[in-house]
CSV table of N, CA and C in Angstrom, one decimal:
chain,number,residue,atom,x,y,z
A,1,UNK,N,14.6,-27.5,8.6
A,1,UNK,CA,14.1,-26.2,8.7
A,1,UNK,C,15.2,-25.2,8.9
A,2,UNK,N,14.9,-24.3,8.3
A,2,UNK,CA,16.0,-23.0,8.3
A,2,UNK,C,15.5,-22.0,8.9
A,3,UNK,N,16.5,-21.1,9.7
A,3,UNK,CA,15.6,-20.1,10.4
A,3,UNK,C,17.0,-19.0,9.5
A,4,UNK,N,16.2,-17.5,9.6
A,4,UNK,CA,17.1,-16.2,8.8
A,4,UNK,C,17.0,-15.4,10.0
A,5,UNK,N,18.2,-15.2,10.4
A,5,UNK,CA,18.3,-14.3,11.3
A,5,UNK,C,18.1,-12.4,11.4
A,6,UNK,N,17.5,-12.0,11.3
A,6,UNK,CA,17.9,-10.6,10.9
A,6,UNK,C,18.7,-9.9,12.1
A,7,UNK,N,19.2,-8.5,11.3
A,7,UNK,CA,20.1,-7.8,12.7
A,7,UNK,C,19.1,-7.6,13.3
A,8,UNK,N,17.9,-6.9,13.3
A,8,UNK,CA,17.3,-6.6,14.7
A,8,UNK,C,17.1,-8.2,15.6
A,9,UNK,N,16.9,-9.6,15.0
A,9,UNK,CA,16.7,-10.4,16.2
A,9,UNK,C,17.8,-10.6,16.7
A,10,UNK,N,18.6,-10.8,15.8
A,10,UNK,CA,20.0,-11.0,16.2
A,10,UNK,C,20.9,-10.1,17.5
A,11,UNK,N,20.6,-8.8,17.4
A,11,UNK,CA,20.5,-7.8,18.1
A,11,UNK,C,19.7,-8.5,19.5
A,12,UNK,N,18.6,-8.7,19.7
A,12,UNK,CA,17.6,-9.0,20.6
A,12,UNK,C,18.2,-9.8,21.5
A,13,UNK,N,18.5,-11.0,20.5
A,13,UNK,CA,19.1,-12.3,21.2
A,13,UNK,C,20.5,-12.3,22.3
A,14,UNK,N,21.3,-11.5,21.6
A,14,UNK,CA,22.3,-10.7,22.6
A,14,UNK,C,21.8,-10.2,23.0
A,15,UNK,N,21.2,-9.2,23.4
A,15,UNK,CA,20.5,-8.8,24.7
A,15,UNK,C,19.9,-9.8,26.0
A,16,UNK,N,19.0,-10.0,25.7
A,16,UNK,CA,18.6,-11.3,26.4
A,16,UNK,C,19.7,-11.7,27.3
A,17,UNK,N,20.7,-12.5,26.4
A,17,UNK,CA,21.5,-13.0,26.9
A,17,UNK,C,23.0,-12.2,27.5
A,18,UNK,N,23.0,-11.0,27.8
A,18,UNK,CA,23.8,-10.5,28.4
A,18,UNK,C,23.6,-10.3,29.6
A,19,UNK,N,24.6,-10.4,31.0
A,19,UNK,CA,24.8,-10.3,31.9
A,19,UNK,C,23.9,-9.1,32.7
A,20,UNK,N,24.6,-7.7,31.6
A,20,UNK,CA,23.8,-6.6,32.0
A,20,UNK,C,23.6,-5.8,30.5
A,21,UNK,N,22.3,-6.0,30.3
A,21,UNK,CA,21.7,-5.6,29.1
A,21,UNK,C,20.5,-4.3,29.0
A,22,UNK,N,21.2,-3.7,29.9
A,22,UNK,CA,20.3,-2.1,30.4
A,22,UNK,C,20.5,-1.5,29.5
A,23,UNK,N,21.9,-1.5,29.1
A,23,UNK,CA,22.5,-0.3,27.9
A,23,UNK,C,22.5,-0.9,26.6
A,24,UNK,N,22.0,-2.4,26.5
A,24,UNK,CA,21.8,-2.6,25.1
A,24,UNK,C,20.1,-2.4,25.1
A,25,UNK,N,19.5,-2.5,25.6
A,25,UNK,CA,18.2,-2.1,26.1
A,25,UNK,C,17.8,-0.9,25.1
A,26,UNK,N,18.7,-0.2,26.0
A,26,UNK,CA,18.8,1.6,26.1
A,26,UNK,C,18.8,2.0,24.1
A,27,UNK,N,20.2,1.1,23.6
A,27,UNK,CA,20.5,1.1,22.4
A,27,UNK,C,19.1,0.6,21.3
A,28,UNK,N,18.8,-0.2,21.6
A,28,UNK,CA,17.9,-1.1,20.8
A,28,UNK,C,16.8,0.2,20.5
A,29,UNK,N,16.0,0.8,21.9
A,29,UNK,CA,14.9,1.3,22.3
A,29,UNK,C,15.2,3.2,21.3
A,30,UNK,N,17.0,3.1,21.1
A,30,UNK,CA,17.3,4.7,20.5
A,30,UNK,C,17.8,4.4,19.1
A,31,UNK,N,17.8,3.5,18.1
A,31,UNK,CA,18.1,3.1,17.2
A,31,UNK,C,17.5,3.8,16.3
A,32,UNK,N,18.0,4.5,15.5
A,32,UNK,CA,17.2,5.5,14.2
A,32,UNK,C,16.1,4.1,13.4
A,33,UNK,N,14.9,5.0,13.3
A,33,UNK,CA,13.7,3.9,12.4
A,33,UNK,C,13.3,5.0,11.1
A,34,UNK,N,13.7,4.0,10.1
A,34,UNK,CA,12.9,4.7,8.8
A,34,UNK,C,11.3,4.0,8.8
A,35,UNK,N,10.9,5.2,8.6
A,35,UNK,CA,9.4,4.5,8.0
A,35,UNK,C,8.6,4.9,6.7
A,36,UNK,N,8.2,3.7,6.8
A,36,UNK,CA,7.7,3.8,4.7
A,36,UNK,C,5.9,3.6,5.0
A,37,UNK,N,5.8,5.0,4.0
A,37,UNK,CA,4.1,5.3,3.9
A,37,UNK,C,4.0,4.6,2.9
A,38,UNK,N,3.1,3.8,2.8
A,38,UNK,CA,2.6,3.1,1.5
A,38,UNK,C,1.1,3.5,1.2
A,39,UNK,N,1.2,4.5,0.2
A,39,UNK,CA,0.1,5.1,-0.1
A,39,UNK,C,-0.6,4.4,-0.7
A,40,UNK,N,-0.1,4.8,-2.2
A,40,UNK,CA,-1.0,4.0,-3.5
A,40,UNK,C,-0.3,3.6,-4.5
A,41,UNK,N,-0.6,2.8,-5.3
A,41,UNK,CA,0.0,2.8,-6.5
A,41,UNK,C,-1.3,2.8,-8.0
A,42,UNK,N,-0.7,3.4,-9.0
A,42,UNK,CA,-1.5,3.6,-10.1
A,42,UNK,C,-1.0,3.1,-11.2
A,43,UNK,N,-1.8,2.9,-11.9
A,43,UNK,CA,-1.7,2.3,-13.7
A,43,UNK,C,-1.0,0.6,-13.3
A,44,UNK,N,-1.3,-0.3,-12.6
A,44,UNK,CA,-0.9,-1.5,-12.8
A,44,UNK,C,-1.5,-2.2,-14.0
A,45,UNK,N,-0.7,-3.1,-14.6
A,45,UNK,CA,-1.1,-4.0,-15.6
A,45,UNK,C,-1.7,-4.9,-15.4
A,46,UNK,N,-2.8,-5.5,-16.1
A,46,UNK,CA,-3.7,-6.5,-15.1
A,46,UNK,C,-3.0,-7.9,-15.9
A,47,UNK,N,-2.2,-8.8,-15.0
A,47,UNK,CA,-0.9,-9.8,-15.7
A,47,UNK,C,-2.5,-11.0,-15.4
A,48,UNK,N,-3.3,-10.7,-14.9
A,48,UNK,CA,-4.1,-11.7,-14.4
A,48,UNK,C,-4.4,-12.5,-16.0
A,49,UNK,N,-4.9,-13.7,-16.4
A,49,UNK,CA,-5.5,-14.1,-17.5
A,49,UNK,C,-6.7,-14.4,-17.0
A,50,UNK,N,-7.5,-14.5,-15.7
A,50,UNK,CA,-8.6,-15.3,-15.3
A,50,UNK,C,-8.9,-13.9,-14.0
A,51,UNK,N,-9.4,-12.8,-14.6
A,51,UNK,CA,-9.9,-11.8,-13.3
A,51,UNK,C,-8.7,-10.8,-13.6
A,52,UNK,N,-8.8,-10.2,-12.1
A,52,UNK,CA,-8.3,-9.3,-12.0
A,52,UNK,C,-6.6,-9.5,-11.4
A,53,UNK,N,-5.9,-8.3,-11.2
A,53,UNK,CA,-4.5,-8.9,-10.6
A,53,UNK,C,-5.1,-8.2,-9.2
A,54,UNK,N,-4.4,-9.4,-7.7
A,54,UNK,CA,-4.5,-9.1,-6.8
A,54,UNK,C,-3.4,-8.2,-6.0
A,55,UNK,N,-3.0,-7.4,-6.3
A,55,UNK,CA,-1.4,-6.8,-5.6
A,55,UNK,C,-1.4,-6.6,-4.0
A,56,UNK,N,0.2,-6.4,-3.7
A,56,UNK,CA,0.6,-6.6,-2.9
A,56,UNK,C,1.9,-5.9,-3.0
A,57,UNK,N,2.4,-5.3,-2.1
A,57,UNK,CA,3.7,-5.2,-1.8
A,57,UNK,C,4.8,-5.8,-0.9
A,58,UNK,N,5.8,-5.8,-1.8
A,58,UNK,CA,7.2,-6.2,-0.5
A,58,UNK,C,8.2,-5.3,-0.5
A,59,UNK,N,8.3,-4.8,0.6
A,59,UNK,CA,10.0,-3.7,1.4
A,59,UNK,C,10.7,-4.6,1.5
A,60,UNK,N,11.8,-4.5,0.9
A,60,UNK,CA,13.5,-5.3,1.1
A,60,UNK,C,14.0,-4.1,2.0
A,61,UNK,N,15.0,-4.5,2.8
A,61,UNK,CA,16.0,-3.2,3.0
A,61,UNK,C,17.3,-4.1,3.8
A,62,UNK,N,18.5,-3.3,2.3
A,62,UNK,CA,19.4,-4.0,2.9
A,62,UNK,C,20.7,-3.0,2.6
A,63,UNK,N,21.6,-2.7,3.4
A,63,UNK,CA,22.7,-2.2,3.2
A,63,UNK,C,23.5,-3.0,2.0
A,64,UNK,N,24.0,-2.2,0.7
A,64,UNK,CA,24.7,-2.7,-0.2
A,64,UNK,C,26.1,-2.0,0.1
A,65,UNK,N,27.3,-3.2,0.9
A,65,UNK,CA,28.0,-3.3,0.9
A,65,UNK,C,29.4,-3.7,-0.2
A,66,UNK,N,30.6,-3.1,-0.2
A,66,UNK,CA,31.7,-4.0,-1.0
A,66,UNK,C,31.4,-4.8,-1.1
A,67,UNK,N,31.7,-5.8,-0.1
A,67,UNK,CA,31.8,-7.4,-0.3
A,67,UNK,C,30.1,-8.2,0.3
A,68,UNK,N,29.7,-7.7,1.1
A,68,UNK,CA,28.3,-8.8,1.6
A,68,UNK,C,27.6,-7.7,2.0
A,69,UNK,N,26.7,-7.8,1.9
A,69,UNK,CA,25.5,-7.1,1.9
A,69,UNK,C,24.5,-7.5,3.2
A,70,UNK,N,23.4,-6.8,3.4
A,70,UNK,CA,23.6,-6.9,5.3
A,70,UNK,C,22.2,-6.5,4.7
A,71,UNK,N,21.5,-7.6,5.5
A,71,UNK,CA,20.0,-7.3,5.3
A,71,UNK,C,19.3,-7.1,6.6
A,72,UNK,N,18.3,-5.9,6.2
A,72,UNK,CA,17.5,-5.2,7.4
A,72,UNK,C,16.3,-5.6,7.6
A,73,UNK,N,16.0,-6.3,6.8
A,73,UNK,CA,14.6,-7.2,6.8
A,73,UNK,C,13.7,-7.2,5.8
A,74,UNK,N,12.4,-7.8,6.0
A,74,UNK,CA,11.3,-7.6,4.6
A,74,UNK,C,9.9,-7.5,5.6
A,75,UNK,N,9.1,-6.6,4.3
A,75,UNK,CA,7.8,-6.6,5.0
A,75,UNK,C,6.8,-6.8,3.9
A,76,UNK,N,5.4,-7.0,4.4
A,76,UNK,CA,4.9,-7.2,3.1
A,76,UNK,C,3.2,-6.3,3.5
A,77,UNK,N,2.9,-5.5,2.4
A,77,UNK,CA,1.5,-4.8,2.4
A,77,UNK,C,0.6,-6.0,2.4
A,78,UNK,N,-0.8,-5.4,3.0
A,78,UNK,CA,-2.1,-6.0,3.0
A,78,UNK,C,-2.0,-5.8,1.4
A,79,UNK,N,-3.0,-7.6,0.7
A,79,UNK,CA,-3.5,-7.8,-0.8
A,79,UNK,C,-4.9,-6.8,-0.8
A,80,UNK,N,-5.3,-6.1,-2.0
A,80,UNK,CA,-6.3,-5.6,-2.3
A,80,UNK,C,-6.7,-6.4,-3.8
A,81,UNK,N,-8.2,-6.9,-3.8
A,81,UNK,CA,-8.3,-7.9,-4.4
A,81,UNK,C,-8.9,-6.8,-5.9
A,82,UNK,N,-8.5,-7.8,-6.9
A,82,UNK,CA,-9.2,-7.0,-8.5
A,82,UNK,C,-8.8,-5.8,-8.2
A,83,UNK,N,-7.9,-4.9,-7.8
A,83,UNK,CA,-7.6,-3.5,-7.9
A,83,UNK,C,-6.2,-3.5,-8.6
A,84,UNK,N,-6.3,-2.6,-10.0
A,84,UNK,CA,-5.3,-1.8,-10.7
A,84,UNK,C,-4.8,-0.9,-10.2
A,85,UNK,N,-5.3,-0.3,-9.3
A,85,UNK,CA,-5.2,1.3,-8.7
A,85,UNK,C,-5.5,1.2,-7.4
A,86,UNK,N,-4.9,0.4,-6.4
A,86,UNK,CA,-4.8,0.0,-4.9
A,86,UNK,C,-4.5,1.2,-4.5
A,87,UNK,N,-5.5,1.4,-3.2
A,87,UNK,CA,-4.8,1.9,-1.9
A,87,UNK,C,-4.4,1.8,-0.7
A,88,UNK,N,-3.7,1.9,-0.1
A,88,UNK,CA,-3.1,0.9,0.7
A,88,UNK,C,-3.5,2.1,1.9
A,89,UNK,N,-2.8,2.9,2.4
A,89,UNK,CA,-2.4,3.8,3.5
A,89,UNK,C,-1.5,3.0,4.6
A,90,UNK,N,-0.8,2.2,4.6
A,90,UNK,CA,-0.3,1.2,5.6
A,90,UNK,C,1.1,1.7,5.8
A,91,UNK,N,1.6,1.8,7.2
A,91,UNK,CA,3.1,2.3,7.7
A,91,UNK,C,3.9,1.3,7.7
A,92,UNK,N,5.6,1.2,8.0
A,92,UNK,CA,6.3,0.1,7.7
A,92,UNK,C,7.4,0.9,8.6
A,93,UNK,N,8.0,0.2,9.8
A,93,UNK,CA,9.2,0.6,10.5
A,93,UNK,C,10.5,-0.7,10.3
A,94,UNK,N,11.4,0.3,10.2
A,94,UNK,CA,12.3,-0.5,9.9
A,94,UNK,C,13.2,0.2,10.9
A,95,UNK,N,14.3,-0.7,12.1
A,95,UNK,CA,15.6,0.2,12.8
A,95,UNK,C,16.3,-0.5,12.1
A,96,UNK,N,17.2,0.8,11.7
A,96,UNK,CA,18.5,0.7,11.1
A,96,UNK,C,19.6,1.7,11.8
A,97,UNK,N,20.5,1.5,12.0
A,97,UNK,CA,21.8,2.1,12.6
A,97,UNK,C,22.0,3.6,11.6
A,98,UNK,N,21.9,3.5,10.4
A,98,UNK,CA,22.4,4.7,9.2
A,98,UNK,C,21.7,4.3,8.3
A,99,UNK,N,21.4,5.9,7.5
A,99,UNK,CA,21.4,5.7,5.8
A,99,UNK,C,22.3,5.0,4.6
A,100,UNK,N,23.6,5.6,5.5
A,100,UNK,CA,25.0,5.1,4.4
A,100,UNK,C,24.5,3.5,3.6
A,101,UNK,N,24.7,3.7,2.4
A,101,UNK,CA,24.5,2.4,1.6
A,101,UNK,C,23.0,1.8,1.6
A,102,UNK,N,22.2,1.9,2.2
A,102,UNK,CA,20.9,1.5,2.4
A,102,UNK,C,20.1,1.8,1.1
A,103,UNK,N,19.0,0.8,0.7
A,103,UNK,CA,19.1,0.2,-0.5
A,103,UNK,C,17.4,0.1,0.1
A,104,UNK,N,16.3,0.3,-0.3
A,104,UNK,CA,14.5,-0.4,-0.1
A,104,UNK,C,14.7,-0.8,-1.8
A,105,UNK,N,14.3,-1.8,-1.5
A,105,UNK,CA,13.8,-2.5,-3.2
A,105,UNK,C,12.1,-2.6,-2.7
A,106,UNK,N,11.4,-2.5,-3.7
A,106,UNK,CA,10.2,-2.2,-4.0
A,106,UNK,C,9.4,-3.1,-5.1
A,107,UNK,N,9.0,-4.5,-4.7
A,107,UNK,CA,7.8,-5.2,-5.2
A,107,UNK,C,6.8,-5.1,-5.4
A,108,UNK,N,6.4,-5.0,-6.6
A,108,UNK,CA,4.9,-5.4,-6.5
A,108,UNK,C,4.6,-6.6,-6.9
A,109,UNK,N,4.0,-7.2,-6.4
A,109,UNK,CA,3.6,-8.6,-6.7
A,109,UNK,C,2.0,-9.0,-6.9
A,110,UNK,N,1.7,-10.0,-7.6
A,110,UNK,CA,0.1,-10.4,-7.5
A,110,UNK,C,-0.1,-11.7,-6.8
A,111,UNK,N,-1.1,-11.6,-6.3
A,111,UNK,CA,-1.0,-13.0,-5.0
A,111,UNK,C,-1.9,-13.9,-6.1
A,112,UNK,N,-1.3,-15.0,-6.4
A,112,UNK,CA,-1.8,-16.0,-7.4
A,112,UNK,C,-2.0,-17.6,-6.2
A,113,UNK,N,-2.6,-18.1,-7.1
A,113,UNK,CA,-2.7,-19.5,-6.5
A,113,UNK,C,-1.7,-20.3,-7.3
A,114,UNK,N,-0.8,-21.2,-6.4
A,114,UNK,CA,0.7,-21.4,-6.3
A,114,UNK,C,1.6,-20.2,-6.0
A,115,UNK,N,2.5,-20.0,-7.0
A,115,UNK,CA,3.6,-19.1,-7.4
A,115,UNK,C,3.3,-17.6,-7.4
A,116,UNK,N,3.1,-16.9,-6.6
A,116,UNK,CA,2.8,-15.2,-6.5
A,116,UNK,C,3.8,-14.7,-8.0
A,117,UNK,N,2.8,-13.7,-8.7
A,117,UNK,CA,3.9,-13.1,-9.8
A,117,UNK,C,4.5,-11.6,-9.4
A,118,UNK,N,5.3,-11.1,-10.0
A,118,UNK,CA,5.6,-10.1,-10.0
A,118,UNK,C,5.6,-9.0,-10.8
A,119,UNK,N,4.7,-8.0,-10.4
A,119,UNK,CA,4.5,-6.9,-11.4
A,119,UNK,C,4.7,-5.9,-11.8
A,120,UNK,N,5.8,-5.6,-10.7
A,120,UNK,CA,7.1,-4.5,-11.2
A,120,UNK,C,7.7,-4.4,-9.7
A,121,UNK,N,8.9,-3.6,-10.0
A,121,UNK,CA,9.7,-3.2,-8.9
A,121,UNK,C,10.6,-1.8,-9.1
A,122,UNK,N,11.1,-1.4,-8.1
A,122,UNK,CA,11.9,0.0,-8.4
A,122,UNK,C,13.0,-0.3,-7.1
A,123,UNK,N,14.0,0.1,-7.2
A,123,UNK,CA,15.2,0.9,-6.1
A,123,UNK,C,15.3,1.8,-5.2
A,124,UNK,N,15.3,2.6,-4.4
A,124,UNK,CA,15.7,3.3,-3.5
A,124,UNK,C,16.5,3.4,-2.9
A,125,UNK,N,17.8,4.4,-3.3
A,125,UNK,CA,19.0,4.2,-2.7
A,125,UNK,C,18.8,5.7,-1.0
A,126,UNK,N,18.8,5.3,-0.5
A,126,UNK,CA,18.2,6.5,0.7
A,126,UNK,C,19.0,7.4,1.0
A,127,UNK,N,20.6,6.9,0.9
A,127,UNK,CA,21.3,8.0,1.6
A,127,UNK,C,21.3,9.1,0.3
A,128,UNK,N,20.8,8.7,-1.0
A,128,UNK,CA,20.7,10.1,-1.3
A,128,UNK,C,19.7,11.0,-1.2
A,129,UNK,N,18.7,10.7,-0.7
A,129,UNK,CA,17.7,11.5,-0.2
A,129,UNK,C,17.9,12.6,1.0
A,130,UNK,N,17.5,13.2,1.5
A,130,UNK,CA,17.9,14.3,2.4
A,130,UNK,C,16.5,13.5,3.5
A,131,UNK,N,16.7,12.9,4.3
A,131,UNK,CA,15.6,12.1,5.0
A,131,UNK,C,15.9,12.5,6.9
A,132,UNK,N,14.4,13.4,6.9
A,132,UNK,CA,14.6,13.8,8.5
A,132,UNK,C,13.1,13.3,9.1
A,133,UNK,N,12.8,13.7,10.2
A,133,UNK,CA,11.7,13.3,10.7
A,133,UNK,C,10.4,13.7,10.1
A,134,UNK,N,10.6,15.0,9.0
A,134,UNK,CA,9.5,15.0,8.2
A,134,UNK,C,9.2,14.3,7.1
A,135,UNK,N,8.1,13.6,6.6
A,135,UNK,CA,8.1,12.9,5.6
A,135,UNK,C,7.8,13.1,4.6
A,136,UNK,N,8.7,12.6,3.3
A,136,UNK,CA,9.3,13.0,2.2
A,136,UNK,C,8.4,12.3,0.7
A,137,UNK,N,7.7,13.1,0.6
A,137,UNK,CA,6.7,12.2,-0.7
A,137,UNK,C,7.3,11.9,-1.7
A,138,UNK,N,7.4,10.6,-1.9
A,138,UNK,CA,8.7,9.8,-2.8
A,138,UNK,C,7.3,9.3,-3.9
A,139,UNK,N,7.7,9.5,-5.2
A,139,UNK,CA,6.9,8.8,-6.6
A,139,UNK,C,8.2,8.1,-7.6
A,140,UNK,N,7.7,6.6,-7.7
A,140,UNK,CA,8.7,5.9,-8.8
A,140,UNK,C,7.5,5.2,-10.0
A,141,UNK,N,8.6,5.1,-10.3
A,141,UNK,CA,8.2,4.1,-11.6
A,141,UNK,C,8.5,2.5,-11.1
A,142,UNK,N,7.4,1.8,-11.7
A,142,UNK,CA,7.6,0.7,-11.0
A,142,UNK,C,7.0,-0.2,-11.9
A,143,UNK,N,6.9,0.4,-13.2
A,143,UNK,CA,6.6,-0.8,-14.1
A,143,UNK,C,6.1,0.1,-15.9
A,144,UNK,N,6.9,-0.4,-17.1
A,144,UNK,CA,6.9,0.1,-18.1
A,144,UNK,C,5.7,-0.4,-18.8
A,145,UNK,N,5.0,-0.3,-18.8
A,145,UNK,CA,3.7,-0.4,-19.3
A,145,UNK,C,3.6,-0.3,-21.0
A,146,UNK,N,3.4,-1.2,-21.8
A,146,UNK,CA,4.0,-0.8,-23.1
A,146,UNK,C,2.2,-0.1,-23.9
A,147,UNK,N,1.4,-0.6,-23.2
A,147,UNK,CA,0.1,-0.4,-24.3
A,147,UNK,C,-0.7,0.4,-23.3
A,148,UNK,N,-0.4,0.8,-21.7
A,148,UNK,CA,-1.3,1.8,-20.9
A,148,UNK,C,-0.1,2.6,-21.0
A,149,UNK,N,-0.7,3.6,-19.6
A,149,UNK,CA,0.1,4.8,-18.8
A,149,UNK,C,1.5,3.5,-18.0
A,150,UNK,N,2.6,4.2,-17.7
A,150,UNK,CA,3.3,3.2,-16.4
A,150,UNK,C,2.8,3.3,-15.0
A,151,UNK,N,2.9,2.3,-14.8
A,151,UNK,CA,2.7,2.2,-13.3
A,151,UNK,C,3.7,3.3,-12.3
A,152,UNK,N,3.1,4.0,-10.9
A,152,UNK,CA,3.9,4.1,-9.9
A,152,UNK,C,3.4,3.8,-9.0
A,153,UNK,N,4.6,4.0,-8.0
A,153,UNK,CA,3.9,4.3,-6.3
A,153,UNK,C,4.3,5.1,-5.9
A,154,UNK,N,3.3,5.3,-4.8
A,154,UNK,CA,3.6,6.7,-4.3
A,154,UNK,C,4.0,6.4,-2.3
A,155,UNK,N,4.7,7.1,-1.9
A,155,UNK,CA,5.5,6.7,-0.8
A,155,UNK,C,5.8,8.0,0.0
A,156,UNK,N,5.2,7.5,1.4
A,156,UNK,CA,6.1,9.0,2.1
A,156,UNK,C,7.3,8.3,2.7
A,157,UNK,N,8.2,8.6,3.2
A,157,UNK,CA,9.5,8.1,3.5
A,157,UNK,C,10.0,8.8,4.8
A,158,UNK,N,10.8,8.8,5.9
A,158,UNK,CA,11.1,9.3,7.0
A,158,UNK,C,12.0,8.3,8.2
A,159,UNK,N,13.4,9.5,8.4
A,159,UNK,CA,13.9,8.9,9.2
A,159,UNK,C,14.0,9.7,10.5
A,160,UNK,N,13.6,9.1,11.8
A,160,UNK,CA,13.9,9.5,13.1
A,160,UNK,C,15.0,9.1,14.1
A,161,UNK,N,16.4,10.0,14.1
A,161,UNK,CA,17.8,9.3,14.7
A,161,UNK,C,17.2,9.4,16.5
C-alpha cells in the first residue's frame, strides 16, 4: 500500500509533531485558500454507448515548477446521472502559500463501470488572473465537439491571502 503525501498533510504532520507548534498552528490557520465554484457545464458529448454519460469533475492543483512540480492536491465534484448539461453549485478549497506558477487542470470525466472515461479537460494557469477575495467568473472550453456546440464550464474562482 502506498500512501501520497500532500503539502497540506505533510504540513499537519510537522505540526503535530513539533515541540511548540502555536506558530505553525497560527500559519496553517492564515495560509491563502483559493476557492473553485463549480457551477455548470454545458454541451457535453454523450461518449456513453448504453444511456447517458454520467459526469463528474476533477481539480488538480499543482505548482509547475523548473524541475519538479509540487502538488496541491485533487478534489473530485458530486456525479450527476444522464446529464449533458450538469449543475453542480459545489465549492472547492484549496491552501496554497502563492499564485506564482499554480496550474488547476480541469476533468471532466464519466463515471463508467470499471475504467471512468474522460470527457474533456482545460488548464488554468492562475497567476495570470488578477485573483482577490471577489470571485471571478471564469468560462473554458473543455471539449471540441466536432458534430454539436463545444462543451464549457463555468467557474467562479477566488483567492483569500
Amino acid at each position: 500500500i502506498a500512501f501520497r503525501l500532500t503539502p497540506q498533510i505533510f504540513l499537519a504532520q510537522r505540526i503535530e509533531s513539533s515541540p511548540d507548534h502555536t506558530s505553525a498552528n497560527n500559519y496553517l490557520l492564515t495560509m491563502p485558500i483559493l476557492t473553485v465554484h463549480l457551477d455548470r457545464i454545458e454541451n457535453l458529448a454523450d461518449e456513453d454507448h448504453i444511456g447517458k454519460s454520467d459526469p463528474y469533475v476533477k481539480f488538480e492543483l499543482e505548482q509547475d515548477n523548473a524541475f519538479f512540480d509540487k502538488d496541491f492536491g485533487e478534489m473530485k465534484s458530486s456525479k450527476k446521472k444522464d446529464e449533458q448539461n450538469p449543475v453542480y453549485g459545489e465549492d472547492f478549497h484549496f491552501n496554497i502559500p502563492t499564485l506564482n506558477n499554480m496550474e488547476l487542470k480541469i476533468k471532466v470525466m464519466d463515471d463508467d463501470v470499471g475504467r471512468d472515461e474522460e470527457l474533456g479537460e482545460c488548464k488554468i494557469k492562475l497567476e495570470k488572473l488578477d485573483l482577490g477575495p471577489e470571485a471571478m467568473d471564469i468560462k473554458r472550453k473543455v471539449d471540441n465537439n466536432i458534430f454539436s456546440p463545444d462543451a464549457f464550464v463555468f467557474l467562479k474562482l477566488s483567492y483569500t491571502e
